[in-house]
Short mmCIF file of C-alpha atoms in Angstrom, two decimals:
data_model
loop_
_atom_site.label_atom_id
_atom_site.label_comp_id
_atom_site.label_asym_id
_atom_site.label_seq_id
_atom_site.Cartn_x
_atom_site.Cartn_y
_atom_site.Cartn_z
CA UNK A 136 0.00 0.00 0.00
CA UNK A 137 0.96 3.36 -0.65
CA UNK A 138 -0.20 6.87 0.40
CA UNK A 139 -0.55 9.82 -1.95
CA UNK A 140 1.53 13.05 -0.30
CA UNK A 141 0.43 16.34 -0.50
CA UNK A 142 2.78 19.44 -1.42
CA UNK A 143 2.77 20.68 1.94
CA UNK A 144 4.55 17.41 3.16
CA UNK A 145 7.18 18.56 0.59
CA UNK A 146 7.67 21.89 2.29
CA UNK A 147 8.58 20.47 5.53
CA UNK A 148 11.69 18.24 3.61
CA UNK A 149 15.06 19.54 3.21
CA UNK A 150 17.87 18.98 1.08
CA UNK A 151 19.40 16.28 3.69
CA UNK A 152 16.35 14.13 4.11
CA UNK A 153 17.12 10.51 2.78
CA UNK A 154 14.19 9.28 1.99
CA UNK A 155 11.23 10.05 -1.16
CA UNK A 156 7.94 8.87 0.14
CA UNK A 157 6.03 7.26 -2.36
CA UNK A 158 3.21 8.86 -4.09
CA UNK A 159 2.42 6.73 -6.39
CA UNK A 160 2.85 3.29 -8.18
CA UNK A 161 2.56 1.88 -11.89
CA UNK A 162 4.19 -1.27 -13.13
CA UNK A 163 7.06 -0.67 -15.76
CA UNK A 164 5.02 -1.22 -18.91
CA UNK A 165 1.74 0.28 -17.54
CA UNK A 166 1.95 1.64 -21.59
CA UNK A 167 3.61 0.00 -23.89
CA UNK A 168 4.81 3.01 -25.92
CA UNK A 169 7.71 4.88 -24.37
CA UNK A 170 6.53 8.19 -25.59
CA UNK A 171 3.48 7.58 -23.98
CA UNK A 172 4.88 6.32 -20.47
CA UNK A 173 7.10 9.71 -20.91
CA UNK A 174 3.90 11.70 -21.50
CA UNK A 175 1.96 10.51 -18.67
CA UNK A 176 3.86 10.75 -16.04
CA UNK A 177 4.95 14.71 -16.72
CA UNK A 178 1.59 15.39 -16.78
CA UNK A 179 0.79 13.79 -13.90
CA UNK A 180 3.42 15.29 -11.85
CA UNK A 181 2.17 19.22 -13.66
CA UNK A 182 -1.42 18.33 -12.54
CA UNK A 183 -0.72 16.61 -9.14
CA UNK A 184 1.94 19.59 -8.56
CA UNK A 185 1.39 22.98 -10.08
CA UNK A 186 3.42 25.59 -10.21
CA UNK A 187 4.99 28.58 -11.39
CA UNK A 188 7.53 27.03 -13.32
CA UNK A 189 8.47 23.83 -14.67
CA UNK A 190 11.59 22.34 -14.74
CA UNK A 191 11.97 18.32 -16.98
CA UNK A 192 15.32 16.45 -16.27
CA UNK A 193 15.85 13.46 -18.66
CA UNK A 194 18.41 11.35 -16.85
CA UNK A 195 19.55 8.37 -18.59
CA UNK A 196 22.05 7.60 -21.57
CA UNK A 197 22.11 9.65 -24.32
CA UNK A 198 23.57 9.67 -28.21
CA UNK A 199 22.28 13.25 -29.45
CA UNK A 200 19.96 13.65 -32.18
CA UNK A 201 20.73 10.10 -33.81
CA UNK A 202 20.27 6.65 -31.53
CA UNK A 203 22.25 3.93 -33.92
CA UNK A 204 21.41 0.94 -31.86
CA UNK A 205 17.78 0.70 -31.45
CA UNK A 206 17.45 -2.67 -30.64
CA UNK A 207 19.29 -2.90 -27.43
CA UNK A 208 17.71 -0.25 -24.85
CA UNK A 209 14.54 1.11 -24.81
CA UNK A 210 14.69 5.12 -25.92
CA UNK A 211 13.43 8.14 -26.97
CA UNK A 212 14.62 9.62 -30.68
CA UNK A 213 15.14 13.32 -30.47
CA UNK A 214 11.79 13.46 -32.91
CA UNK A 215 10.13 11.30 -30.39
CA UNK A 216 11.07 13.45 -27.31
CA UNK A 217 10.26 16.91 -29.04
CA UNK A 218 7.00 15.69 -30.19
CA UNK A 219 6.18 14.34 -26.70
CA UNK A 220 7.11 18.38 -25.01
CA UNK A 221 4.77 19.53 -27.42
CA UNK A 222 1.88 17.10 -26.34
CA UNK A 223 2.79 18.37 -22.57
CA UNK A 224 2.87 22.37 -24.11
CA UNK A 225 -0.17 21.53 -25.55
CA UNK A 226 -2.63 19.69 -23.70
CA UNK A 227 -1.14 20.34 -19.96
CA UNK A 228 -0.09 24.06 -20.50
CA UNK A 229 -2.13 24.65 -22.84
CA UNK A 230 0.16 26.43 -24.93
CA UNK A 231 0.10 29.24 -22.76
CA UNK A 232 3.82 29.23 -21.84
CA UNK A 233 6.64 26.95 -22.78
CA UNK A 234 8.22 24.74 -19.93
CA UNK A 235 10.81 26.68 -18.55
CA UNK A 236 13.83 24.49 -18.13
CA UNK A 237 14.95 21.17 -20.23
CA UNK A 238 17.68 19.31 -18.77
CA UNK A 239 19.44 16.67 -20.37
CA UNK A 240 21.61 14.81 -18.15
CA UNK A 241 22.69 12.26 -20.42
CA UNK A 242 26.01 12.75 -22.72
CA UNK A 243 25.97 14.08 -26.28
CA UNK A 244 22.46 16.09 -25.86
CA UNK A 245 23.51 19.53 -26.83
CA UNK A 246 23.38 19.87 -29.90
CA UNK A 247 21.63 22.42 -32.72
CA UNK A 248 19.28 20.08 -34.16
CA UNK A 249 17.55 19.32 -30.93
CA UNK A 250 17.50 22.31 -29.32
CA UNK A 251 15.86 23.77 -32.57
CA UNK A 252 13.24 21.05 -31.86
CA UNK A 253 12.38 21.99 -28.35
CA UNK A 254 12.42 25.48 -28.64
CA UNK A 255 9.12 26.14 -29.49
CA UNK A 256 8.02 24.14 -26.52
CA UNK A 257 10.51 24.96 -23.60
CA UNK A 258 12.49 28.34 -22.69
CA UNK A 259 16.02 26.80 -22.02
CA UNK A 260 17.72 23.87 -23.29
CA UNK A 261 20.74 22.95 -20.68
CA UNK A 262 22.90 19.75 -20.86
CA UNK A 263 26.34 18.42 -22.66
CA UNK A 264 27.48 18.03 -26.61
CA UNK A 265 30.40 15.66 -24.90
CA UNK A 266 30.33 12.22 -22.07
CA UNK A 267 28.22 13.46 -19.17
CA UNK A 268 29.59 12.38 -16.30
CA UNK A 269 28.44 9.28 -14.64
CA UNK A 270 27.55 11.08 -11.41
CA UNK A 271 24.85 12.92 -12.92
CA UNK A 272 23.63 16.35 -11.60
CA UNK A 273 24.61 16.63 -7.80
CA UNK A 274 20.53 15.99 -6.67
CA UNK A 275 21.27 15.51 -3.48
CA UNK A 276 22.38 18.95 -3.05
CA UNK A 277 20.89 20.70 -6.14
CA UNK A 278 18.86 23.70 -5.09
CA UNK A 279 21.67 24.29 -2.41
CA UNK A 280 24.26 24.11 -5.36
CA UNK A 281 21.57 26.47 -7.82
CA UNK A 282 21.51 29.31 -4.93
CA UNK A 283 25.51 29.46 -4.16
CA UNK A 284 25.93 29.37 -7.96
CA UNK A 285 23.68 32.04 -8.63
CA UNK A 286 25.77 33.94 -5.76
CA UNK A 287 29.11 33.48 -7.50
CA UNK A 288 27.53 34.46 -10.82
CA UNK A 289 26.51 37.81 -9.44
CA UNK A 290 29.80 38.05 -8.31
CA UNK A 291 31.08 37.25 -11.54
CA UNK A 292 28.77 39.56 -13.82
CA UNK A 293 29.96 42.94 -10.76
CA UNK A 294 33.32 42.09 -11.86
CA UNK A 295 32.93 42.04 -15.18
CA UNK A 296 31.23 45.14 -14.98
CA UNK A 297 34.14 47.00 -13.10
CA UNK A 298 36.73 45.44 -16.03
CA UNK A 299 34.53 47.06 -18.50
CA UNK A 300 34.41 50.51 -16.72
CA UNK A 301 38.33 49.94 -15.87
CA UNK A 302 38.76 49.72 -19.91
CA UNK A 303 36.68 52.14 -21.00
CA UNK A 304 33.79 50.31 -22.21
CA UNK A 305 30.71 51.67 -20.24
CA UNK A 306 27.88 50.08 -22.56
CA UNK A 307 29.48 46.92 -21.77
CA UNK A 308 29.52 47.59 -17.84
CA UNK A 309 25.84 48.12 -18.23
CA UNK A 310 24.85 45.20 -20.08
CA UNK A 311 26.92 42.87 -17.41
CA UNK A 312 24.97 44.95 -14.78
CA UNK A 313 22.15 44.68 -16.98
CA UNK A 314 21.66 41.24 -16.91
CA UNK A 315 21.85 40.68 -13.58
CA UNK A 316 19.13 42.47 -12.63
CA UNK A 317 17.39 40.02 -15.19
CA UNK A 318 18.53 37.06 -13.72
CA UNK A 319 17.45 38.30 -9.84
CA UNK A 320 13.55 38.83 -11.36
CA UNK A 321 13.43 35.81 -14.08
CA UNK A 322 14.16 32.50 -12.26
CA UNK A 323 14.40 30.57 -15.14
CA UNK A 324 16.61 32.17 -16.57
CA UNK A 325 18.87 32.52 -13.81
CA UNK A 326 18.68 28.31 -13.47
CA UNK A 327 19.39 28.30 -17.24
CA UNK A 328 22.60 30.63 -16.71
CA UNK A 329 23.52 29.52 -13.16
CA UNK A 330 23.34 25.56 -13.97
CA UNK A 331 26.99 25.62 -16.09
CA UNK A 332 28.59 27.24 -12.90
CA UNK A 333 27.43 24.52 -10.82
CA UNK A 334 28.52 21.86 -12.75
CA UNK A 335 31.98 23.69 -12.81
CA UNK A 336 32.02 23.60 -9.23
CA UNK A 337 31.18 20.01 -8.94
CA UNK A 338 33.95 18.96 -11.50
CA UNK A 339 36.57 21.16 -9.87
CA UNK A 340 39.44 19.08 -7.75
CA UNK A 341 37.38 20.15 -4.59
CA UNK A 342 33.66 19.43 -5.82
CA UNK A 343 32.59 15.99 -5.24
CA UNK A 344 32.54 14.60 -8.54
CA UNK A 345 35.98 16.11 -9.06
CA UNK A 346 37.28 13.76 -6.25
CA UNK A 347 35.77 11.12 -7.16
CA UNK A 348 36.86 10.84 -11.03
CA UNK A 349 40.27 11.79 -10.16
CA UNK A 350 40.12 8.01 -8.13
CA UNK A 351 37.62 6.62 -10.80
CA UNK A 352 38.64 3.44 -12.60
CA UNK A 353 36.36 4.05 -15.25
CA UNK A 354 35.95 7.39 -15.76
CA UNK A 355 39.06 8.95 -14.91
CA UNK A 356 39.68 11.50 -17.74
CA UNK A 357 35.85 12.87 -17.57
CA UNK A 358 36.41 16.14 -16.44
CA UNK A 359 38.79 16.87 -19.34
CA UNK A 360 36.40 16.60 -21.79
CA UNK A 361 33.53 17.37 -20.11
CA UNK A 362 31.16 20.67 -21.15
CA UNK A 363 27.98 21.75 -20.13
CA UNK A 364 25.87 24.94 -21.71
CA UNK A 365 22.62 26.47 -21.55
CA UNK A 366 21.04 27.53 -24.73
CA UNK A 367 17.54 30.00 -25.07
CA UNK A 368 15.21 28.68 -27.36
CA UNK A 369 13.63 31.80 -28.21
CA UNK A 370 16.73 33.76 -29.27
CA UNK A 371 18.19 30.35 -31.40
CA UNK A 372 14.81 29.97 -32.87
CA UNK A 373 14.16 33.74 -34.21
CA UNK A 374 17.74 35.25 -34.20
CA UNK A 375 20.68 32.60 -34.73
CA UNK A 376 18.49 30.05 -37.22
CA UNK A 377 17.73 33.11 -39.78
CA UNK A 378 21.65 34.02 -39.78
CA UNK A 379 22.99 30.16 -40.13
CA UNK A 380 20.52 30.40 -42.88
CA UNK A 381 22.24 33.23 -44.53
CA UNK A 382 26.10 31.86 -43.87
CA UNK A 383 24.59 28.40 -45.77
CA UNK A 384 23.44 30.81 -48.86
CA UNK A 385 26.81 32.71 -48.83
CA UNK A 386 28.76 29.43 -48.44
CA UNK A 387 27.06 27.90 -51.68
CA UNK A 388 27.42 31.52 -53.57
CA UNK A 389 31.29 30.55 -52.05
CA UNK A 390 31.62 27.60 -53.86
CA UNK A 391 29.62 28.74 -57.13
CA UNK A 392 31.76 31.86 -57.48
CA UNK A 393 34.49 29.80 -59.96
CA UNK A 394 32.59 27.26 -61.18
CA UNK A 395 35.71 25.77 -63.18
CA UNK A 396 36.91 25.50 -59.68
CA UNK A 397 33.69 24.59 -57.50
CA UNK A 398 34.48 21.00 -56.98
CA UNK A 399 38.53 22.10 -55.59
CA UNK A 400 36.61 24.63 -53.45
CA UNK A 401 34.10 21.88 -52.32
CA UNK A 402 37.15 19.54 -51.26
CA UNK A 403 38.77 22.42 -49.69
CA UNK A 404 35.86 22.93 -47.31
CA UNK A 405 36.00 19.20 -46.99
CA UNK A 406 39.16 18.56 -46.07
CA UNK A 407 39.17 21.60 -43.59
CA UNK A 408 36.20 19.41 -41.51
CA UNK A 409 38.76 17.00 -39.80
CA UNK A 410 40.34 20.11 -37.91
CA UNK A 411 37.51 21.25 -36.71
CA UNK A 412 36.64 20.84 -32.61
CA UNK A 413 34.63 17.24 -32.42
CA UNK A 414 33.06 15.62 -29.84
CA UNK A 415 33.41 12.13 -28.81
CA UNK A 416 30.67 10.52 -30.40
CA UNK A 417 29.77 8.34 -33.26
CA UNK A 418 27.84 11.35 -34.93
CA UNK A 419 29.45 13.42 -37.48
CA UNK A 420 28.85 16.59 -35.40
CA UNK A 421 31.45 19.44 -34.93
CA UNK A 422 31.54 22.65 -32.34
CA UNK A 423 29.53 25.48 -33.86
CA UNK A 424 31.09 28.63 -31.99
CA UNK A 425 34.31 27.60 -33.34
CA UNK A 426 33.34 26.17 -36.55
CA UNK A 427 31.99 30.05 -37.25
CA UNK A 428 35.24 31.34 -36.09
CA UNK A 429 37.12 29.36 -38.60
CA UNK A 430 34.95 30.61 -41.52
CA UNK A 431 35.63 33.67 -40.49
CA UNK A 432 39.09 33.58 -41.54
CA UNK A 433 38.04 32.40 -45.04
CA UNK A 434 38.61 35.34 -46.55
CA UNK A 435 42.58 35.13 -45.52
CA UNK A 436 42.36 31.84 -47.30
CA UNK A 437 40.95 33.02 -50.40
CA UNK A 438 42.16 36.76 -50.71
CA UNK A 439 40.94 37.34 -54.07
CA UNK A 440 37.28 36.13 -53.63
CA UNK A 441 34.51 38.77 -52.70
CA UNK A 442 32.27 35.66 -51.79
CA UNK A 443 34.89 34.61 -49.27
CA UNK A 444 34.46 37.74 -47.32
CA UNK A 445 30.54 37.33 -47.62
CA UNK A 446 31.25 34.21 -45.54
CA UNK A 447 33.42 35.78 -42.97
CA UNK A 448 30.89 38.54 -42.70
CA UNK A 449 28.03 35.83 -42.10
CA UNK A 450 29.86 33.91 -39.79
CA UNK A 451 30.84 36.80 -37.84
CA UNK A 452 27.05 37.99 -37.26
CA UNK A 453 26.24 34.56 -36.06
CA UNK A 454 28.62 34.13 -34.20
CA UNK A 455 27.83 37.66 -31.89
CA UNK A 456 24.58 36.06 -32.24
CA UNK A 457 25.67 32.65 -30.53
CA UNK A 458 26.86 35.01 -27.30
CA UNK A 459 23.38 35.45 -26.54
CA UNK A 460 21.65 32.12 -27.63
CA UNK A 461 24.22 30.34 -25.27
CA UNK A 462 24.23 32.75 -22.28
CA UNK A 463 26.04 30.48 -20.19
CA UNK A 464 28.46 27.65 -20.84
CA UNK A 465 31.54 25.61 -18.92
CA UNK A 466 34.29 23.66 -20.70
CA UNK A 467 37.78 22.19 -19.46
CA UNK A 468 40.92 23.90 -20.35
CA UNK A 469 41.37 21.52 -23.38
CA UNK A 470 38.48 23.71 -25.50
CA UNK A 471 40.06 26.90 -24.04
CA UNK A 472 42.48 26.82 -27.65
CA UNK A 473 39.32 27.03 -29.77
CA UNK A 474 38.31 30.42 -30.37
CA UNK A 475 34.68 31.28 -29.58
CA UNK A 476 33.95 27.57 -28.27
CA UNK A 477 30.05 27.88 -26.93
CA UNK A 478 30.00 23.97 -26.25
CA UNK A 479 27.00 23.46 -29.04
CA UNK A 480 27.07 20.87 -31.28
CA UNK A 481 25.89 20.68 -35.18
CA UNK A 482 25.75 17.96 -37.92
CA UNK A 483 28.36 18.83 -40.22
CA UNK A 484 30.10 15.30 -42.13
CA UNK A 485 33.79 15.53 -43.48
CA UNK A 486 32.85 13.74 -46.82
CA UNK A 487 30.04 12.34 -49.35
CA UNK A 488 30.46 8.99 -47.87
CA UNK A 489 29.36 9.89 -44.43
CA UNK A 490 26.84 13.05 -45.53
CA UNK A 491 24.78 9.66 -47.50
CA UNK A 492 25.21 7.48 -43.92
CA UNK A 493 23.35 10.01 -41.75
CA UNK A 494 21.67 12.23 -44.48
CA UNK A 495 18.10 10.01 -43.60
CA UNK A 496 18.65 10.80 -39.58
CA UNK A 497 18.58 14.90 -40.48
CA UNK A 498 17.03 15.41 -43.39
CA UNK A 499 13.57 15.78 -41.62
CA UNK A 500 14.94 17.82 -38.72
CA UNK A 501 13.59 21.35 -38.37
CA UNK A 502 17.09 23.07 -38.64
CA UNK A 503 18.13 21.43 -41.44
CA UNK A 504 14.62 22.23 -43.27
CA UNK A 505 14.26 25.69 -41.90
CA UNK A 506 13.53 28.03 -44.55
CA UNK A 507 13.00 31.83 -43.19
CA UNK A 508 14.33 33.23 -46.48
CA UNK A 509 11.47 32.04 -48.35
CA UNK A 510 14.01 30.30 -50.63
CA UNK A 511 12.98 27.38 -53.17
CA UNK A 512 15.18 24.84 -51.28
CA UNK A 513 16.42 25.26 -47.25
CA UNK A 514 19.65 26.84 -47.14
CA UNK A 515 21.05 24.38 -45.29
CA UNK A 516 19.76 21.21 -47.41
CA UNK A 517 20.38 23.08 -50.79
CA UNK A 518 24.30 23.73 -49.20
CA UNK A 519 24.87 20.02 -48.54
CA UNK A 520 23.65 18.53 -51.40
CA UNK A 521 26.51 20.95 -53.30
CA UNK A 522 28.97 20.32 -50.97
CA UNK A 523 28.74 17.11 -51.03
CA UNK A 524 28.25 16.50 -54.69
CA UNK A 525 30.92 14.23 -56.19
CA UNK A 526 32.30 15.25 -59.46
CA UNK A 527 31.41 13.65 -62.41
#
């Protein structure tokens, strides 16, 4: 038997109480479809529980956008999940807000493709494009964690401020100031931007999962590849998608500028792939903050093409862009060499071979088929079908 709590039996709990009373009790395959199980229990906890804001952490193992091996675990696709956050937005909010925070703790879940997906649906996408570390989130201390983080990001954002000021740069001072007087009156945000800091402080040589990897058998190197980053739906959905958009059309213009030499130009791109940040997956996907700071240098490459400097122009306004669809991100000192790293990961394959091996996992994605310029083809479709065109 089991007895159904009420939220004020909640209130009297705090963060060092062992024990979760139960509240309620379905066998494992109550509903057969995993989406569905996923479903139902959200909504029961948003209608048993309501509140002001709503916070979903998917806990679990994860491969990104793309699960290979299907048959082995039970799982959730990145279509699959999206579609089941809209149901929720839909039917338990109503579609009166978004949910407020996503969390992915599960490795390889940061990525473009799904965050495009959720971001109609939820406000802040948080989690990590690399291995998540087998520890999790610290739960057991988590809101504890949130607060002190929040303090030492206040902390942060004053100093920043004063630098600014220091160097001349009052509109920047303001904006540092700026934003944390956002962050005191928007809690979600602040969980979205404080979350990365928290995780740093739990990797660090002090934080608890920082002593135990450093005497972990099989785990040992996590915290050297480990990254964590928050991204807002809103801004990547309206602002950042549009401009990606733009850098695709200026990228194909790139290649179509000599067409004697469009192929060469194609292999160039190609071959550049391989040196560009990847994470540690079996996805073809590469780091977009630094990915746009390498096209920005195209026009060094190529100093007698106009359309080269078109790129570097594009990839320069999306990358300012990125700043604020990634407010806040951690990394190790390993990424620290990669210009403009943001910790955000994006399908990008180093050859024909592996663009035909994945093309059926993306091609239905709603980055890859965004199309705010009214084109005749997505940018970003029409871009890889050139690019990775083999010559006759």
């Amino acid at each position: 038997e089991y007895k159904i709590q009420e939220v004020d039996y909640f209130k009297k709990q705090t963060v060092w109480d062992r024990h979760s009373p139960l509240v309620d009790f379905k066998e494992e395959r109550y509903l057969d479809s995993k989406k569905a199980r996923f479903v139902d229990f959200i909504s029961w906890g948003m209608k048993q529980y309501p509140a002001q804001h709503y916070m979903i952490i998917l806990w679990g193992h994860g491969k990104g956008w793309l699960v290979r091996d299907k048959a082995q675990v039970s799982h959730l696709s990145g279509s699959e999940l999206a579609d089941s956050l809209r149901q929720i937005h839909e039917e338990v909010l109503e579609s009166k807000r978004p949910i407020d925070n996503f969390i992915a703790d599960a490795c390889f879940m940061q990525g473009v493709e799904l965050a495009t997906e959720l971001s109609t649906y939820t406000r802040f996408t948080s989690g990590s494009a690399q291995v998540q570390s087998f520890l999790g989130l610290p739960y057991r201390t988590f809101f504890y964690e949130l607060n002190s983080s929040f303090h030492r990001l206040g902390q942060r954002l004053k100093r920043q401020a004063e630098q600014f000021q220091k160097r001349g740069l009052p509109e920047k001072a303001r904006a540092a100031l700026d934003k944390w007087e956002v962050l005191k009156k928007d809690e979600p945000a602040a969980v979205a931007n404080t979350l990365p800091y928290l995780v740093s402080a739990s990797l660090s040589d002090s934080g608890y999962q920082g002593r135990v990897d450093k005497s972990s058998d099989g785990y040992p190197e996590g915290k050297d590849f480990f990254t964590f980053a928050s991204v807002d739906g809103k801004v990547l959905r309206l602002q950042l998608i549009p401009q990606l958009e733009k850098l695709a059309v200026a990228l194909k213009a790139f290649l179509f500028e000599d067409k004697e030499k469009r192929f060469e130009r194609a292999l160039d791109l190609q071959f550049a792939v391989p040196a560009l940040q990847m994470f540690r997956t079996d996805l073809r996907t590469r780091e977009l903050g630094s990915t746009l700071g390498k096209l920005k240098l195209l026009g060094k490459s190529y100093p007698g093409s106009a359309q080269a400097r078109v790129v570097a122009r594009a990839a320069h306004e999306a990358e300012k862009t990125l700043e604020a669809v990634v407010p806040s991100v951690y990394f190790s000192k390993r990424y620290e060499k990669y210009p403009r790293f943001r910790a955000i990961g994006f399908w990008l394959p180093e050859s024909p071979e592996e663009y035909k091996e994945d093309l059926a996992a993306f091609q239905d994605t709603l980055f890859f088929n965004s199309n705010t310029l009214k084109a005749k083809k997505p940018a970003w479709k029409d871009l890889y079908e050139v690019l990775f065109e083999e010559e006759p």
